Short mmCIF file of C-alpha atoms in Angstrom, two decimals:
data_model
loop_
_atom_site.label_atom_id
_atom_site.label_comp_id
_atom_site.label_asym_id
_atom_site.label_seq_id
_atom_site.Cartn_x
_atom_site.Cartn_y
_atom_site.Cartn_z
CA MET A 1 0.00 0.00 0.00
CA LYS A 2 2.82 2.43 0.89
CA LYS A 3 4.44 1.76 -2.49
CA ILE A 4 1.18 2.60 -4.30
CA ILE A 5 0.77 5.88 -2.37
CA THR A 6 4.37 6.81 -3.05
CA LEU A 7 3.88 6.07 -6.75
CA LEU A 8 0.72 8.23 -6.88
CA ILE A 9 2.54 11.10 -5.24
CA LEU A 10 5.42 10.86 -7.69
CA VAL A 11 3.04 10.73 -10.66
CA THR A 12 1.11 13.76 -9.35
CA LEU A 13 4.31 15.74 -8.81
CA SER A 14 5.59 14.88 -12.28
CA LEU A 15 2.32 15.99 -13.86
CA PHE A 16 2.39 19.21 -11.81
CA ALA A 17 5.96 19.89 -12.86
CA ALA A 18 5.08 19.30 -16.52
CA GLU A 19 2.23 21.80 -16.51
CA THR A 20 2.78 24.92 -18.58
CA LYS A 21 3.14 28.07 -16.51
CA TYR A 22 1.41 31.27 -17.64
CA ASN A 23 1.36 34.92 -16.57
CA LEU A 24 4.69 34.66 -14.82
CA ILE A 25 5.92 37.08 -12.19
CA LEU A 26 9.68 36.56 -11.88
CA SER A 27 12.34 37.99 -9.59
CA GLU A 28 15.43 39.74 -10.88
CA ASP A 29 17.43 36.62 -10.02
CA ASN A 30 15.05 34.50 -12.13
CA LYS A 31 12.90 32.87 -9.44
CA THR A 32 9.17 32.41 -10.16
CA LEU A 33 7.18 34.40 -7.60
CA SER A 34 3.70 33.79 -9.01
CA TYR A 35 2.12 31.95 -11.95
CA THR A 36 -0.96 30.26 -13.37
CA THR A 37 -1.09 26.81 -14.95
CA ASP A 38 -3.17 25.46 -17.85
CA THR A 39 -5.27 23.40 -15.41
CA ASN A 40 -5.78 25.98 -12.67
CA ALA A 41 -6.72 29.64 -13.11
CA CYS A 42 -5.95 30.35 -9.47
CA ARG A 43 -2.49 31.82 -8.94
CA ILE A 44 0.27 29.75 -7.34
CA TYR A 45 2.79 31.38 -4.98
CA PRO A 46 5.79 29.04 -4.60
CA TYR A 47 7.43 31.14 -1.88
CA GLY A 48 4.40 31.57 0.36
CA ASP A 49 4.41 34.92 2.14
CA THR A 50 7.57 36.28 0.44
CA LEU A 51 7.10 39.83 -0.93
CA GLN A 52 3.67 40.16 0.62
CA PRO A 53 1.65 42.32 0.85
CA VAL A 54 3.27 44.03 -2.17
CA LEU A 55 2.81 41.04 -4.48
CA GLY A 56 -0.89 40.74 -3.60
CA TYR A 57 -3.19 37.94 -4.68
CA THR A 58 -5.95 37.05 -7.15
CA SER A 59 -9.45 35.65 -7.15
CA TYR A 60 -10.05 31.97 -7.99
CA GLU A 61 -10.61 33.14 -11.57
CA GLY A 62 -7.17 34.76 -11.68
CA GLU A 63 -8.28 38.39 -11.39
CA GLY A 64 -5.86 40.55 -9.40
CA LEU A 65 -7.41 41.80 -6.19
CA LEU A 66 -4.60 43.55 -4.31
CA GLY A 67 -1.00 44.68 -4.67
CA PHE A 68 1.03 44.19 -7.82
CA GLU A 69 -1.28 41.40 -8.99
CA GLU A 70 -4.15 43.89 -9.19
CA TYR A 71 -1.96 46.47 -10.92
CA PHE A 72 -0.63 44.14 -13.61
CA THR A 73 -3.63 41.86 -14.35
CA PRO A 74 -4.75 43.86 -17.45
CA ASP A 75 -1.22 43.73 -18.87
CA PHE A 76 -1.16 39.93 -18.93
CA GLU A 77 -3.26 40.27 -22.10
CA LYS A 78 -0.21 41.84 -23.78
CA TYR A 79 2.68 40.12 -22.01
CA SER A 80 3.47 36.55 -21.03
CA GLY A 81 5.10 37.70 -17.85
CA VAL A 82 6.94 40.38 -15.94
CA ARG A 83 10.26 40.47 -14.12
CA LEU A 84 10.37 42.49 -10.91
CA THR A 85 13.35 44.30 -9.40
CA ILE A 86 13.20 41.93 -6.42
CA HIS A 87 16.30 39.90 -5.49
CA LEU A 88 14.79 36.81 -3.83
CA ALA A 89 17.69 35.84 -1.54
CA LEU A 90 17.97 39.41 -0.24
CA GLN A 91 14.19 39.63 0.08
CA GLN A 92 13.92 36.59 2.31
CA ARG A 93 16.87 37.59 4.47
CA VAL A 94 15.56 41.13 4.99
CA GLU A 95 12.09 39.81 5.83
CA LYS A 96 13.68 37.63 8.52
CA ILE A 97 15.49 40.69 9.90
CA LEU A 98 12.20 42.60 10.06
CA ASP A 99 10.42 39.68 11.73
CA ASP A 100 13.07 39.58 14.46
CA TYR A 101 13.09 43.34 15.04
CA LYS A 102 9.31 43.57 15.07
CA GLN A 103 9.26 41.10 17.94
CA GLU A 104 12.17 42.74 19.75
CA LEU A 105 10.76 46.28 19.45
CA LYS A 106 7.14 45.19 20.01
CA ALA A 107 6.23 47.18 16.90
CA ASP A 108 3.01 47.15 14.88
CA GLU A 109 4.98 46.81 11.65
CA ILE A 110 8.38 47.54 10.11
CA ILE A 111 8.85 48.36 6.44
CA VAL A 112 12.04 48.81 4.43
CA GLY A 113 12.76 50.12 0.95
CA VAL A 114 16.06 49.81 -0.94
CA MET A 115 16.16 51.80 -4.18
CA GLU A 116 18.88 52.23 -6.78
CA SER A 117 19.35 55.98 -6.55
CA ALA A 118 19.91 56.56 -10.26
CA THR A 119 17.35 54.15 -11.76
CA GLY A 120 14.59 53.90 -9.16
CA LYS A 121 14.71 50.08 -9.11
CA LEU A 122 13.04 49.25 -5.82
CA ARG A 123 13.22 46.37 -3.36
CA VAL A 124 10.72 46.48 -0.50
CA ALA A 125 9.95 44.30 2.50
CA SER A 126 7.48 44.25 5.39
CA SER A 127 7.31 42.41 8.69
CA ASN A 128 3.53 41.95 8.22
CA ARG A 129 2.94 39.34 5.53
CA TYR A 130 0.50 36.56 4.66
CA ASN A 131 0.50 33.41 2.55
CA PRO A 132 -2.24 33.67 -0.12
CA HIS A 133 -2.73 29.89 0.00
CA THR A 134 -3.38 29.71 3.74
CA ALA A 135 -4.59 33.21 4.71
CA THR A 136 -7.25 33.40 7.42
CA GLU A 137 -9.37 36.17 8.91
CA ALA A 138 -6.48 36.99 11.24
CA ASP A 139 -4.40 37.99 8.18
CA ILE A 140 -6.83 40.69 7.02
CA PRO A 141 -4.80 43.57 8.55
CA ASN A 142 -1.76 42.34 6.61
CA LEU A 143 -3.45 42.36 3.20
CA PHE A 144 -2.88 46.06 2.57
CA GLN A 145 0.58 47.38 1.77
CA LYS A 146 1.73 50.48 3.67
CA PHE A 147 4.63 51.51 1.43
CA SER A 148 2.59 53.95 -0.65
CA ALA A 149 -0.78 53.84 1.12
CA TYR A 150 0.08 54.66 4.75
CA ARG A 151 0.44 58.36 5.52
CA TYR A 152 2.02 59.74 8.68
CA GLU A 153 3.67 62.83 10.17
CA PRO A 154 7.35 62.15 9.44
CA GLY A 155 9.05 64.39 11.99
CA ALA A 156 12.73 65.37 11.78
CA VAL A 157 13.44 63.61 8.46
CA MET A 158 11.92 66.75 6.90
CA MET A 159 14.82 68.90 8.14
CA PRO A 160 17.35 68.06 5.37
CA ILE A 161 14.66 68.72 2.76
CA VAL A 162 13.96 72.20 4.17
CA ILE A 163 17.68 73.00 4.44
CA ALA A 164 18.17 71.94 0.80
CA ALA A 165 15.25 74.13 -0.29
CA ALA A 166 16.64 77.11 1.63
CA LEU A 167 20.11 76.65 0.13
CA GLN A 168 18.59 76.33 -3.34
CA ARG A 169 16.71 79.63 -2.95
CA GLY A 170 19.67 81.44 -1.42
CA LEU A 171 17.79 82.00 1.84
CA VAL A 172 20.67 80.66 3.91
CA GLU A 173 24.42 80.36 3.36
CA GLU A 174 26.03 76.96 3.78
CA ASN A 175 28.34 78.35 6.49
CA ALA A 176 25.50 80.15 8.28
CA LEU A 177 25.23 80.26 12.06
CA ILE A 178 21.65 80.12 13.35
CA THR A 179 20.83 81.46 16.81
CA THR A 180 18.74 78.95 18.74
CA GLN A 181 18.23 80.87 22.00
CA GLY A 182 19.21 78.08 24.34
CA GLY A 183 16.71 75.72 22.72
CA ARG A 184 13.55 77.76 23.37
CA GLN A 185 12.31 80.45 20.99
CA GLU A 186 9.10 82.45 21.02
CA PHE A 187 7.66 83.00 17.56
CA GLU A 188 4.28 84.58 16.78
CA ASN A 189 1.26 84.94 19.05
CA GLY A 190 3.16 83.72 22.09
CA LYS A 191 3.87 80.32 20.55
CA PHE A 192 7.12 78.66 21.52
CA VAL A 193 9.30 76.11 19.73
CA THR A 194 11.64 74.08 21.92
CA ASP A 195 14.59 71.72 21.52
CA ALA A 196 15.48 68.66 23.55
CA ILE A 197 19.18 69.61 23.29
CA LYS A 198 19.92 73.17 24.41
CA ASN A 199 22.20 75.27 22.20
CA ASP A 200 22.63 78.99 21.59
CA LEU A 201 24.17 78.82 18.12
CA LEU A 202 24.16 76.09 15.48
CA THR A 203 25.54 75.51 12.00
CA LEU A 204 23.36 73.78 9.41
CA ASN A 205 25.15 70.54 10.30
CA GLY A 206 24.45 71.24 13.93
CA ILE A 207 20.72 71.66 13.30
CA LEU A 208 20.62 68.11 11.93
CA THR A 209 22.89 66.43 14.47
CA ASN A 210 21.05 68.15 17.34
CA TYR A 211 17.55 67.73 15.85
CA SER A 212 16.98 71.44 16.43
CA ASN A 213 13.34 72.40 15.96
CA VAL A 214 14.24 76.02 16.77
CA GLY A 215 17.00 76.12 14.16
CA ILE A 216 14.91 74.64 11.35
CA ALA A 217 11.92 76.80 12.32
CA LYS A 218 14.03 79.95 11.99
CA ILE A 219 15.10 78.83 8.52
CA ALA A 220 11.47 78.13 7.59
CA TYR A 221 10.58 81.71 8.58
CA ARG A 222 12.83 82.98 5.78
CA PHE A 223 10.48 81.57 3.12
CA SER A 224 7.25 83.13 1.98
CA GLY A 225 4.25 80.83 2.08
CA TYR A 226 4.36 80.44 -1.70
CA GLU A 227 8.11 79.72 -1.72
CA PHE A 228 7.77 77.11 1.02
CA ARG A 229 4.91 75.27 -0.66
CA GLU A 230 6.61 75.35 -4.07
CA SER A 231 9.87 74.03 -2.60
CA LEU A 232 8.15 71.04 -0.98
CA GLU A 233 6.32 70.36 -4.24
CA LYS A 234 9.70 70.19 -5.98
CA PHE A 235 10.46 67.20 -3.73
CA GLY A 236 7.16 65.57 -4.77
CA LEU A 237 5.55 65.81 -1.34
CA HIS A 238 2.24 67.08 -2.73
CA GLN A 239 1.53 64.14 -5.04
CA ALA A 240 1.24 60.38 -4.81
CA CYS A 241 4.34 58.36 -5.69
CA PRO A 242 3.17 56.27 -8.69
CA VAL A 243 4.93 52.99 -7.86
CA GLU A 244 3.28 49.99 -9.57
CA LEU A 245 0.66 49.39 -6.88
CA MET A 246 -3.00 50.34 -6.84
CA GLN A 247 -3.08 52.04 -3.45
CA ASN A 248 -0.82 55.09 -3.91
CA HIS A 249 -1.95 57.89 -1.62
CA LYS A 250 -0.68 61.42 -1.80
CA GLY A 251 0.45 63.27 1.28
CA PHE A 252 -1.00 66.41 2.79
CA LEU A 253 0.56 69.86 2.72
CA GLN A 254 -0.97 73.13 3.82
CA SER A 255 -1.84 75.60 1.06
CA ALA A 256 0.50 78.43 0.13
CA GLU A 257 -1.96 80.83 1.74
CA THR A 258 -1.91 78.91 5.03
CA PHE A 259 1.88 78.72 4.87
CA GLU A 260 1.95 82.54 4.95
CA GLN A 261 1.52 82.04 8.68
CA GLY A 262 5.02 81.34 9.86
CA MET A 263 4.14 78.75 12.52
CA TYR A 264 2.64 76.48 9.85
CA ARG A 265 5.95 76.61 8.00
CA ALA A 266 7.85 75.97 11.23
CA ASN A 267 5.72 72.93 12.17
CA THR A 268 6.09 71.41 8.71
CA ALA A 269 9.85 72.07 8.70
CA TYR A 270 10.24 69.61 11.59
CA GLY A 271 7.68 67.22 10.13
CA TYR A 272 4.34 67.93 11.81
CA GLY A 273 1.08 69.36 10.47
CA MET A 274 1.67 67.42 7.25
CA LEU A 275 1.39 63.84 6.01
CA ALA A 276 3.66 61.82 3.74
CA SER A 277 3.95 58.22 2.62
CA PHE A 278 7.05 56.05 2.87
CA THR A 279 7.55 56.03 -0.91
CA GLN A 280 7.17 59.82 -1.11
CA LEU A 281 9.99 60.28 1.40
CA LEU A 282 12.17 57.61 -0.22
CA ARG A 283 11.74 59.37 -3.56
CA ALA A 284 12.55 62.76 -1.99
CA TYR A 285 15.74 61.43 -0.37
CA SER A 286 16.98 60.02 -3.69
CA THR A 287 17.66 63.67 -4.55
CA PHE A 288 20.59 63.73 -2.11
CA ASN A 289 22.24 60.61 -3.55
CA ASN A 290 21.74 61.37 -7.23
CA GLY A 291 23.16 64.80 -7.94
CA GLY A 292 19.97 66.68 -7.08
CA VAL A 293 17.77 64.54 -9.35
CA ARG A 294 14.87 62.65 -7.81
CA VAL A 295 13.64 59.49 -9.46
CA THR A 296 10.44 57.52 -8.96
CA PRO A 297 10.69 54.08 -7.34
CA ARG A 298 9.66 51.22 -9.63
CA LEU A 299 9.06 47.50 -9.20
CA ILE A 300 9.10 46.37 -12.85
CA HIS A 301 12.52 45.40 -14.21
CA SER A 302 11.40 44.11 -17.63
CA LEU A 303 8.44 42.74 -19.57
CA LEU A 304 8.26 39.27 -21.16
CA LYS A 305 6.65 38.75 -24.54
CA GLU A 306 6.99 35.30 -26.08
CA LYS A 307 10.77 34.83 -26.34
CA GLU A 308 11.58 38.53 -26.01
CA GLU A 309 12.37 40.44 -22.80
CA VAL A 310 11.98 44.22 -22.97
CA PRO A 311 13.45 46.56 -20.33
CA ALA A 312 10.77 48.55 -18.52
CA GLU A 313 10.61 52.29 -18.98
CA PRO A 314 11.26 54.48 -15.91
CA LEU A 315 8.17 55.66 -14.08
CA GLY A 316 7.95 59.36 -14.82
CA THR A 317 10.67 61.77 -15.83
CA PRO A 318 13.61 62.30 -13.45
CA ILE A 319 13.32 65.80 -11.96
CA GLN A 320 16.18 68.13 -11.08
CA THR A 321 14.88 69.04 -7.65
CA VAL A 322 17.89 71.06 -6.49
CA SER A 323 21.26 71.84 -8.06
CA GLN A 324 24.07 69.32 -7.93
CA ASP A 325 26.01 71.65 -5.62
CA VAL A 326 23.13 71.85 -3.13
CA ALA A 327 22.55 68.08 -3.28
CA THR A 328 26.26 67.46 -2.65
CA ARG A 329 26.25 69.80 0.34
CA VAL A 330 23.22 68.11 1.95
CA HIS A 331 24.66 64.69 1.09
CA GLU A 332 27.77 65.66 3.07
CA MET A 333 25.60 66.82 5.97
CA LEU A 334 23.86 63.46 6.08
CA VAL A 335 27.22 61.67 6.11
CA ILE A 336 28.35 63.91 8.98
CA ASN A 337 25.09 63.18 10.79
CA VAL A 338 25.83 59.45 11.06
CA HIS A 339 29.31 60.24 12.38
CA GLN A 340 28.46 63.02 14.83
CA GLY A 341 24.73 62.64 15.53
CA PHE A 342 22.54 59.95 17.03
CA ALA A 343 22.74 57.58 14.05
CA LYS A 344 26.28 56.30 14.63
CA GLN A 345 25.13 52.69 14.19
CA ALA A 346 24.48 53.54 10.53
CA GLN A 347 28.26 53.72 9.96
CA ILE A 348 29.54 50.65 8.10
CA ALA A 349 33.24 50.16 7.47
CA GLY A 350 34.21 50.37 3.81
CA LEU A 351 30.99 52.09 2.71
CA GLU A 352 29.71 55.65 2.53
CA THR A 353 26.52 55.92 4.55
CA GLY A 354 24.43 58.90 5.57
CA GLY A 355 20.92 59.77 6.60
CA MET A 356 18.51 61.34 9.05
CA GLY A 357 16.42 59.70 11.73
CA SER A 358 13.18 60.73 13.38
CA THR A 359 11.15 59.70 16.41
CA ALA A 360 7.82 61.40 15.71
CA TYR A 361 4.75 61.52 17.90
CA ILE A 362 1.52 59.93 16.67
CA ALA A 363 -1.65 62.02 16.90
CA LYS A 364 -4.89 60.43 18.11
CA GLY A 365 -8.15 62.21 18.78
CA GLY A 366 -6.66 65.58 17.88
CA LYS A 367 -3.70 65.40 20.26
CA TYR A 368 -0.27 63.82 20.37
CA VAL A 369 0.12 60.72 22.52
CA GLU A 370 3.09 58.72 23.79
CA GLU A 371 3.25 56.60 20.65
CA TYR A 372 5.75 57.01 17.85
CA HIS A 373 6.80 56.51 14.27
CA SER A 374 10.53 55.88 14.24
CA SER A 375 12.26 56.18 10.89
CA PHE A 376 15.57 56.57 9.11
CA TYR A 377 16.03 57.70 5.52
CA GLY A 378 19.44 57.80 3.92
CA PHE A 379 21.83 56.01 1.61
CA ALA A 380 24.60 53.46 1.31
CA ASN A 381 27.21 53.66 -1.46
CA ASP A 382 30.35 51.72 -2.33
CA ALA A 383 33.50 52.65 -4.24
CA HIS A 384 32.33 50.76 -7.35
CA GLY A 385 29.44 53.08 -8.23
CA HIS A 386 26.64 51.17 -6.48
CA LYS A 387 24.40 53.78 -4.87
CA TYR A 388 21.23 53.02 -2.92
CA THR A 389 18.63 55.20 -1.22
CA ILE A 390 17.28 53.32 1.79
CA GLY A 391 14.35 53.94 4.12
CA VAL A 392 13.20 52.24 7.32
CA LEU A 393 9.89 52.93 9.05
CA VAL A 394 9.05 51.36 12.43
CA ILE A 395 5.35 51.83 13.21
CA HIS A 396 4.55 52.20 16.91
CA PRO A 397 7.46 50.46 18.66
CA ARG A 398 6.29 49.71 22.19
CA ASP A 399 9.65 48.86 23.73
CA LYS A 400 10.05 51.78 26.17
CA GLN A 401 13.85 51.54 26.07
CA ASN A 402 14.29 51.27 22.30
CA PHE A 403 11.54 53.23 20.57
CA TYR A 404 13.92 56.02 19.54
CA ALA A 405 15.00 55.94 15.90
CA SER A 406 18.65 55.54 16.94
CA ARG A 407 17.71 52.27 18.70
CA SER A 408 15.11 50.96 16.26
CA ALA A 409 15.16 52.22 12.66
CA VAL A 410 18.93 52.81 12.56
CA PRO A 411 19.89 49.26 13.69
CA VAL A 412 17.48 47.86 11.08
CA PHE A 413 19.17 50.03 8.44
CA ARG A 414 22.53 48.63 9.51
CA GLU A 415 21.34 45.02 9.34
CA VAL A 416 19.83 45.56 5.88
CA VAL A 417 23.00 47.14 4.49
CA ASN A 418 25.11 44.33 5.94
CA GLU A 419 22.85 41.84 4.17
CA MET A 420 23.28 43.80 0.93
CA LEU A 421 27.02 43.28 1.40
CA ASN A 422 26.47 39.57 1.97
CA GLN A 423 24.40 39.30 -1.22
CA GLY A 424 26.90 41.23 -3.36
CA LEU A 425 24.77 44.31 -4.01
CA LEU A 426 27.45 46.39 -2.30
CA THR A 427 31.18 45.80 -1.94
CA SER A 428 33.09 47.28 0.97
CA VAL A 429 36.59 48.69 0.74
CA ASP A 430 39.06 47.09 3.14
CA VAL A 431 39.68 49.47 6.03
CA GLN A 432 43.11 49.24 7.67
#
């Protein structure tokens, strides 16, 4: 009897293996992430929860319902398949890193994006995934991707963007000294802005390394409302980031008229009173690692048509957001920030790394509560021309000792970059 069962299993497996695969979704390293067979319209996901919830799933009839599957379903009429920018080995290793840190930090979710700064080729991962073949009601919260759909107040990661905009407009000199009044400054109508770290005078570098709300607010007051709004629009913060997913939500910025009131500019300059998505911020930060040009993240590497594979076109036109000189100056500031600020764990021997972290309050019921979004946006580059813009967002870490970005998002950044080294996406220079 056992021999008969074994024989049946082997026959079934051989028939399954011989089935023709249609509507392929492949990884960049040529692994099949999703497909349909000639005997089953329902999609098959060989790697279970890998790349979820970005990959998405389909109905029993093969119609895309969420994620990339929903986005690309109409295009399967024209193409036999699509190759994504995903590197499967890196994907699975990073997902394991996020799983471990989610548990350690007691976070709601952790998401990571790794983007080639010049091309926009994007690799993304989440700690909150599901297997389309075995999903239950408990997985419902994990069905919806947060990369481009989840909006939040980003906090201090806005500071380099505002400094870049001010430099671009000539509103501040790169060697400027900004008075910060001992970390407490009264602005209009008796409203005060305060700093956690008390200083009387700061350079632009010092504003970033000390997370100075007062310093960045004083720079924001040099803009008119129109100039401030237009500058943030240059970084794409007013529009959705059109990555190849169906749920791409735009952020929220005050109008130019509202920004004529200086305190609205000040609040936005340190990342409150506004909303942005993860992909919007990742796109904005690509400016500082690509000579002032921001590019749009994209998931499609190439399109398959019969025996032909066609490279995918970039999503949108690259935009010169600031000059190369300004981008270089802010790039240098972000490198200094990981050496002199609170993101020292982002330093990795043999690589150039830089970035800005934020531990931002979450608002509930019209007021800020003791809950946080911790994030780090920056870059990692090697001496061989490989340049990546990288973002980490930790949603509501509950560990009271490690909710700060320097103890949550920054260590995740470090682990991800080390895994990129292990997988050969970056090559370190030997440091004596």
